[in-house]
Coordinates of C-alpha atoms in Angstrom, one line a residue:
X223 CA 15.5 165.1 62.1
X224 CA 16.1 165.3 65.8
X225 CA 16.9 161.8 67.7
X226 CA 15.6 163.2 70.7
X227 CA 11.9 164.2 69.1
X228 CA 11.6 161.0 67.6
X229 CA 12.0 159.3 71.1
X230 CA 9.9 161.8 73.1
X231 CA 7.4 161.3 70.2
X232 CA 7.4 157.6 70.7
X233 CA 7.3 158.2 74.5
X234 CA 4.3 160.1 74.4
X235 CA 2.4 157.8 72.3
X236 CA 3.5 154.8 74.5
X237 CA 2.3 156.8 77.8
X238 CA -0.6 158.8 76.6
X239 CA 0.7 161.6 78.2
X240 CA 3.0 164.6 78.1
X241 CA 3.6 164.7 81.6
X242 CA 4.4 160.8 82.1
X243 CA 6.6 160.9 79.2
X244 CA 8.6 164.0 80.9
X245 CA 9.1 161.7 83.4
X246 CA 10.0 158.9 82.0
X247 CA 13.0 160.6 79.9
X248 CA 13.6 162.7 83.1
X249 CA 13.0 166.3 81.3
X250 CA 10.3 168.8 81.5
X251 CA 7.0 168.8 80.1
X252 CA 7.6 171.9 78.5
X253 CA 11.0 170.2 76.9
X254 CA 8.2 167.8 75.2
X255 CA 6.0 170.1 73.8
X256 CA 9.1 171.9 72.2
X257 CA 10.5 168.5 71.2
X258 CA 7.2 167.6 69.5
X259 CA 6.3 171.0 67.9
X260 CA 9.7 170.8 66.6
X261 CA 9.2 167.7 64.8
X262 CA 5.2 168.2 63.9
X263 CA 7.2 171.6 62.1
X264 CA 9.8 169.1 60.7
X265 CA 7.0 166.9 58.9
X266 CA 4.5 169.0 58.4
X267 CA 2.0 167.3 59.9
X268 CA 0.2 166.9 63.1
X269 CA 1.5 163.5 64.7
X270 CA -0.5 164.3 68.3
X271 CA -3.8 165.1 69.0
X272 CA -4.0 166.6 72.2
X273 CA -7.4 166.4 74.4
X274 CA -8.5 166.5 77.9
X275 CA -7.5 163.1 79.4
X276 CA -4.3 162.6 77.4
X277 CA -2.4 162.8 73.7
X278 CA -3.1 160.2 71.4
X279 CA -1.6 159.5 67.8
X280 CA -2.9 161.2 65.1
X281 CA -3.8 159.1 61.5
X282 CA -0.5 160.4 60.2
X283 CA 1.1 160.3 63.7
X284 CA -0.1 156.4 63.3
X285 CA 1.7 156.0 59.7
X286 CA 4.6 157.6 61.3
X287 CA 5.1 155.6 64.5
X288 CA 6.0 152.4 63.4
X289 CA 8.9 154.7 61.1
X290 CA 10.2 156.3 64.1
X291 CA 10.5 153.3 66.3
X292 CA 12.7 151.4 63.8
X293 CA 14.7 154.6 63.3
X294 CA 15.5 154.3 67.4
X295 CA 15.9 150.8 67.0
X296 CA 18.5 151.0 64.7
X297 CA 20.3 153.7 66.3
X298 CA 20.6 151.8 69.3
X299 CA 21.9 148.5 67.7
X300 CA 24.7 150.5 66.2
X301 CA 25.4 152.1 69.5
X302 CA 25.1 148.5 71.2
X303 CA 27.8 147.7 68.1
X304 CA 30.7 149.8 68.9
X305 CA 30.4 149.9 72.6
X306 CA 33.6 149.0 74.2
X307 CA 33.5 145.1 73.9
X308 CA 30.3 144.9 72.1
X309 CA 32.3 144.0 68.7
X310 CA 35.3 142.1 68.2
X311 CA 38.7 143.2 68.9
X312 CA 40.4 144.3 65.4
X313 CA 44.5 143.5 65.3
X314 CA 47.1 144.3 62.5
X315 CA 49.5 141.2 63.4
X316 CA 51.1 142.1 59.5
X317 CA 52.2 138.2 59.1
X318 CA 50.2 135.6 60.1
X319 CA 53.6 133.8 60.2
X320 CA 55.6 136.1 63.0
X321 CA 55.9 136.9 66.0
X322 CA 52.8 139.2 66.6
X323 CA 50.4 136.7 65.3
X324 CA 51.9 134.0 67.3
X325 CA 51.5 135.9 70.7
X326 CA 47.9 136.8 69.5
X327 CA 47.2 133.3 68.9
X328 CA 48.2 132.4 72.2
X329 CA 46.3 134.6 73.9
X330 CA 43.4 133.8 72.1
X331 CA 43.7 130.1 73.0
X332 CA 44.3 131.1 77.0
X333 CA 41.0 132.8 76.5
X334 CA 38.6 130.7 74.2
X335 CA 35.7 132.6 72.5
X336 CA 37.5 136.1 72.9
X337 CA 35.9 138.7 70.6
X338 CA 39.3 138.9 67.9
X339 CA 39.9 139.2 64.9
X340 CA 43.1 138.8 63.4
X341 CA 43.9 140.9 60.3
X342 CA 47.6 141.4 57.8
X343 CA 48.3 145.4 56.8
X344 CA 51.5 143.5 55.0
X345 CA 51.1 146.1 52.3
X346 CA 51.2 149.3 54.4
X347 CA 54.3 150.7 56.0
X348 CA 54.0 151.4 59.9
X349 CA 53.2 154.9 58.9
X350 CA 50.3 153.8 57.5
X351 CA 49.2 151.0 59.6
X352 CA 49.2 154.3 62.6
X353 CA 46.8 156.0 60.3
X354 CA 44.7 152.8 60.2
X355 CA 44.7 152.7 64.1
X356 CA 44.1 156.6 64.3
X357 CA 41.1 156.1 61.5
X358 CA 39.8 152.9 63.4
X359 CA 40.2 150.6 60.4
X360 CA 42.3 148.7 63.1
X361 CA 42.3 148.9 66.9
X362 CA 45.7 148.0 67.1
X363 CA 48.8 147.0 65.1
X364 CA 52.0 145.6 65.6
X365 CA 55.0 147.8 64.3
X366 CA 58.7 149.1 65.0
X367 CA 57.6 152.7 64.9
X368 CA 59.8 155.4 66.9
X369 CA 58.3 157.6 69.7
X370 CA 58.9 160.6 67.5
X371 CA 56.7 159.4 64.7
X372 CA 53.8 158.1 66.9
X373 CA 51.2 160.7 65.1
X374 CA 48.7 162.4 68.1
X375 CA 46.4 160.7 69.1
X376 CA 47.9 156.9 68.8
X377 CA 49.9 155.4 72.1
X378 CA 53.0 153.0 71.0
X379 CA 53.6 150.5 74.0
X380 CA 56.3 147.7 72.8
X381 CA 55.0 144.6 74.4
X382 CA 57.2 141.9 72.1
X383 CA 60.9 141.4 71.3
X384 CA 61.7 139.4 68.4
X385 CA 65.1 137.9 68.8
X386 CA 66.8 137.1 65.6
X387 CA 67.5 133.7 64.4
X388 CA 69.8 132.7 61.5
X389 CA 68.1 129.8 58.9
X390 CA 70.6 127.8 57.4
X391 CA 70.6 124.5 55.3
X392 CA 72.2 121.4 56.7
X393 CA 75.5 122.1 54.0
X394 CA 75.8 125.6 55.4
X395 CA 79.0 126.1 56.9
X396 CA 76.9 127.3 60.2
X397 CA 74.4 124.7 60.0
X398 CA 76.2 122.8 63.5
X399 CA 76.5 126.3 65.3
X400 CA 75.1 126.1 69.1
X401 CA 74.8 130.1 68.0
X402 CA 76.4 132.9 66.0
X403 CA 77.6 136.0 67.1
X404 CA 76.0 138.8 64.6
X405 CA 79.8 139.9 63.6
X406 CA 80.4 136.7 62.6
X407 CA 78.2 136.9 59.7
X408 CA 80.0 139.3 57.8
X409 CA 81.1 137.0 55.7
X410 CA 77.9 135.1 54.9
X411 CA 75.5 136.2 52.9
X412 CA 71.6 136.8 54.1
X413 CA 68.9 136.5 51.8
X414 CA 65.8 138.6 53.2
X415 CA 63.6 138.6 50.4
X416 CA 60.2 140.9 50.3
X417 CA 62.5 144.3 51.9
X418 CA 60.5 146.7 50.4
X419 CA 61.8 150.6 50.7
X420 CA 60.1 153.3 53.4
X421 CA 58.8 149.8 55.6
X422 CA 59.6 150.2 59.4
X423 CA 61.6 146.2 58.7
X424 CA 63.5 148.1 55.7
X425 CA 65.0 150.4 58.1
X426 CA 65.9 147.5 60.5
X427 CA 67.4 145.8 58.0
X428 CA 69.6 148.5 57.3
X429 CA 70.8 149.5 61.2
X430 CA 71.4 145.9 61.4
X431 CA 73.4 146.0 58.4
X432 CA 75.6 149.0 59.5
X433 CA 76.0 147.9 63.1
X434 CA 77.9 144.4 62.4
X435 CA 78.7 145.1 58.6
X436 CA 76.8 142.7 57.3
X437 CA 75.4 141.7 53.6
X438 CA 71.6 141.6 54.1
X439 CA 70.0 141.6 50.1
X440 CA 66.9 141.5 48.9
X441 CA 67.5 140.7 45.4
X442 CA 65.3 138.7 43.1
X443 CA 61.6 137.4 43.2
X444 CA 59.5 136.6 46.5
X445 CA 58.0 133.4 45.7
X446 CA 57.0 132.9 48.9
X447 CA 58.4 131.4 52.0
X448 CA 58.2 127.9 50.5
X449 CA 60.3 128.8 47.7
X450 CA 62.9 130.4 50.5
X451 CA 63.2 127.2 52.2
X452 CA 63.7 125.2 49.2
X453 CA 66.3 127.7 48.3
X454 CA 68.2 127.2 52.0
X455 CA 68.1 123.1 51.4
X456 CA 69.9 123.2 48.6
X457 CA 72.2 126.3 49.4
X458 CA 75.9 125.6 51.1
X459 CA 75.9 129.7 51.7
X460 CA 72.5 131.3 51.7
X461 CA 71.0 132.0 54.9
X462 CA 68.5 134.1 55.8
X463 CA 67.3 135.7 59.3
X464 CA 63.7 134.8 61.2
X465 CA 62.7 136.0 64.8
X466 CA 62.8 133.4 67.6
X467 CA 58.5 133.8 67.7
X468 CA 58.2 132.5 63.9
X469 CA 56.4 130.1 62.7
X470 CA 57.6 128.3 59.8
X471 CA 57.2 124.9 58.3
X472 CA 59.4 123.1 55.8
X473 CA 59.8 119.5 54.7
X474 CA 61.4 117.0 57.2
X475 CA 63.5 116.1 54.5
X476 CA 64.8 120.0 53.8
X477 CA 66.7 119.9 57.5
X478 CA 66.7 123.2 58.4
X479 CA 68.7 125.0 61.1
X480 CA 67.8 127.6 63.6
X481 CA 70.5 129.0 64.9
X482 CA 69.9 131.4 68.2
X483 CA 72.4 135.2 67.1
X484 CA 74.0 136.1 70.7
X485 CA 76.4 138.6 72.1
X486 CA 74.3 141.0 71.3
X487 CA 70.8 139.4 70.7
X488 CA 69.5 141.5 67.6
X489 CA 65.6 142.1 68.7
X490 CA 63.2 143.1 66.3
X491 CA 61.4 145.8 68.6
X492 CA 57.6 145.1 68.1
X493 CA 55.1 148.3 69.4
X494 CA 51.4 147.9 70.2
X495 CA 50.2 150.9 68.7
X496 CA 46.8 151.3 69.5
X497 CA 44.1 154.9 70.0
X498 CA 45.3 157.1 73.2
X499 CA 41.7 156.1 75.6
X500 CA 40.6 153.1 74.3
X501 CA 39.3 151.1 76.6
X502 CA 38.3 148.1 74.9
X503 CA 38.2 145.1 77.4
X504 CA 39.7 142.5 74.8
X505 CA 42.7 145.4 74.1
X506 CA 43.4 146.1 77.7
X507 CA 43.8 142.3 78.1
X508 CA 45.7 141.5 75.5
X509 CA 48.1 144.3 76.9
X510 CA 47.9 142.5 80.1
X511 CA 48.6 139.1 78.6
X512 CA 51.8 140.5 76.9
X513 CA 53.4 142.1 79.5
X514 CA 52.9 139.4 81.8
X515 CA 53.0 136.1 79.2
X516 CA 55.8 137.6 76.7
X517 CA 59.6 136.3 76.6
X518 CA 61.8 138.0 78.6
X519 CA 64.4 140.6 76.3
X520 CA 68.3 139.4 76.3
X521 CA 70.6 140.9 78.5
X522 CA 72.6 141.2 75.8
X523 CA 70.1 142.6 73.4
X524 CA 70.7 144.9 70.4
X525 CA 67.9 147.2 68.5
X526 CA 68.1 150.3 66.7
X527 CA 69.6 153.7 68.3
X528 CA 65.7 155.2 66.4
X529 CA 64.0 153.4 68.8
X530 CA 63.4 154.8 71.9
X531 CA 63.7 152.4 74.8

């Protein structure tokens, strides 16, 4: 059934007229009668009765009327719904825990009542999360994704280095470090647990790995991030690697170390990826708030030779 009839149909019961609801939806009155033959065809019933002085309803055109104006009503509250800014702002931040989600957060709170809503894709790789943006499950997502695997229609803008911090215990031979060159830790090892194979951080792991020949494993159960920071307390060797924007909490009593990795900085290269157009008012901002509000990349930084810079 025609949209359009269903208006004019409404129109012309609401004016009385076929020429005053021409020019009220700014067509001809010739486009009505086609518009409402159209749909008298489509029902099979006369909805009008025309007569000297003006149209009026018809006893099925009366049954019908109160249909067709909630069927208009409807359609325009799900325009109204995903017009730019009418809905919140959907964001893939992966981790509630990292970087991403920390910068969100921070934008939300330097713009209280913001239309956002925060979501994890921690199962899907960024392959997948693009899809998500391309399909509109997301508006946007955080991810290390090369240029040359941005699929059409998605832009990649990176708005947020990571630099990498080492975690250590208080027995750790690192633990009193000011910082750490990333060669130095070839000798360590780093426990990264949750790596999981074909993930944009697996391939990280692994240039970071090849680059200053270190042991990065992800061996054994994830129990969670509070099991790893029990594990570093009582650990003299096992460290692990966070980026500087991480939030994590442990025990006052655990003693935990952050210690900054310099000369290079390893950055974990985060990408807006977001649809090619969309013009969102809470996206465009939140772009704006990065580029203006994010920490400033080392001098010194290193990041994967995929990622174009």
């Amino acid at each position: 059934m025609d949209v359009e009839a269903l208006r004019t149909f409404v129109t012309v019961v609401e004016t009385g007229q076929f020429q005053a609801a021409a020019d009220e939806l700014g067509i001809s009155q010739q486009a009505v009668s086609k518009r409402i033959a159209a749909l008298e065809r489509h029902t099979g019933v006369t909805l009008l009765i025309r007569t000297p002085r003006g149209s009026r309803p018809s006893v099925d055109g009366q049954v019908f009327l109160p249909h067709a104006k909630r069927v208009l009503a409807a359609i325009g509250q799900a325009e109204q719904a995903v017009r730019p800014g009418s809905r919140p702002l959907r964001v893939d931040v992966l981790n509630r825990r990292i970087a991403p989600a920390q910068a969100v957060y921070r934008f939300y709170r330097s713009r209280p009542g913001t239309a956002l809503d925060a979501v994890t894709l921690g199962r899907e790789n960024a392959a997948q999360a693009a899809q998500a943006v391309l399909e509109g499950t997301v508006d946007a997502s955080f991810r290390a994704l090369p240029a040359g695997r941005v699929p059409a229609g998605i832009s990649a803008e990176r708005l947020l280095d990571a630099p990498l911090e080492l975690l250590v215990g208080p027995g750790h031979p690192l633990a009193d470090a000011p910082w750490v060159r990333p060669a130095h830790l070839a000798d360590h090892r780093i426990w990264v647990p949750g790596i999981r194979p074909g993930t944009e951080w697996a391939a990280f792991y692994q240039a970071l790995s090849e680059a200053f020949g270190l042991s990065i494993d992800a061996l054994g159960p994830h129990f969670g991030d509070e099991a790893l920071m029990d594990a570093l307390a009582d650990s003299t060797s096992l460290a692990t690697l966070v980026g500087g924007g991480d939030r994590y909490l442990w025990p006052r009593t655990h003693d935990l170390r952050r210690i900054p990795l310099h000369d290079p900085t390893p950055v974990y290269p985060h990408m807006l990826l977001f649809r090619s157009g969309d013009r969102h008012p809470v996206l465009t901002a939140l772009r704006d708030h990065l580029r203006t509000a994010g920490a400033r990349t080392p001098q010194d930084m290193w990041a994967p030779d995929w990622l174009d810079r």
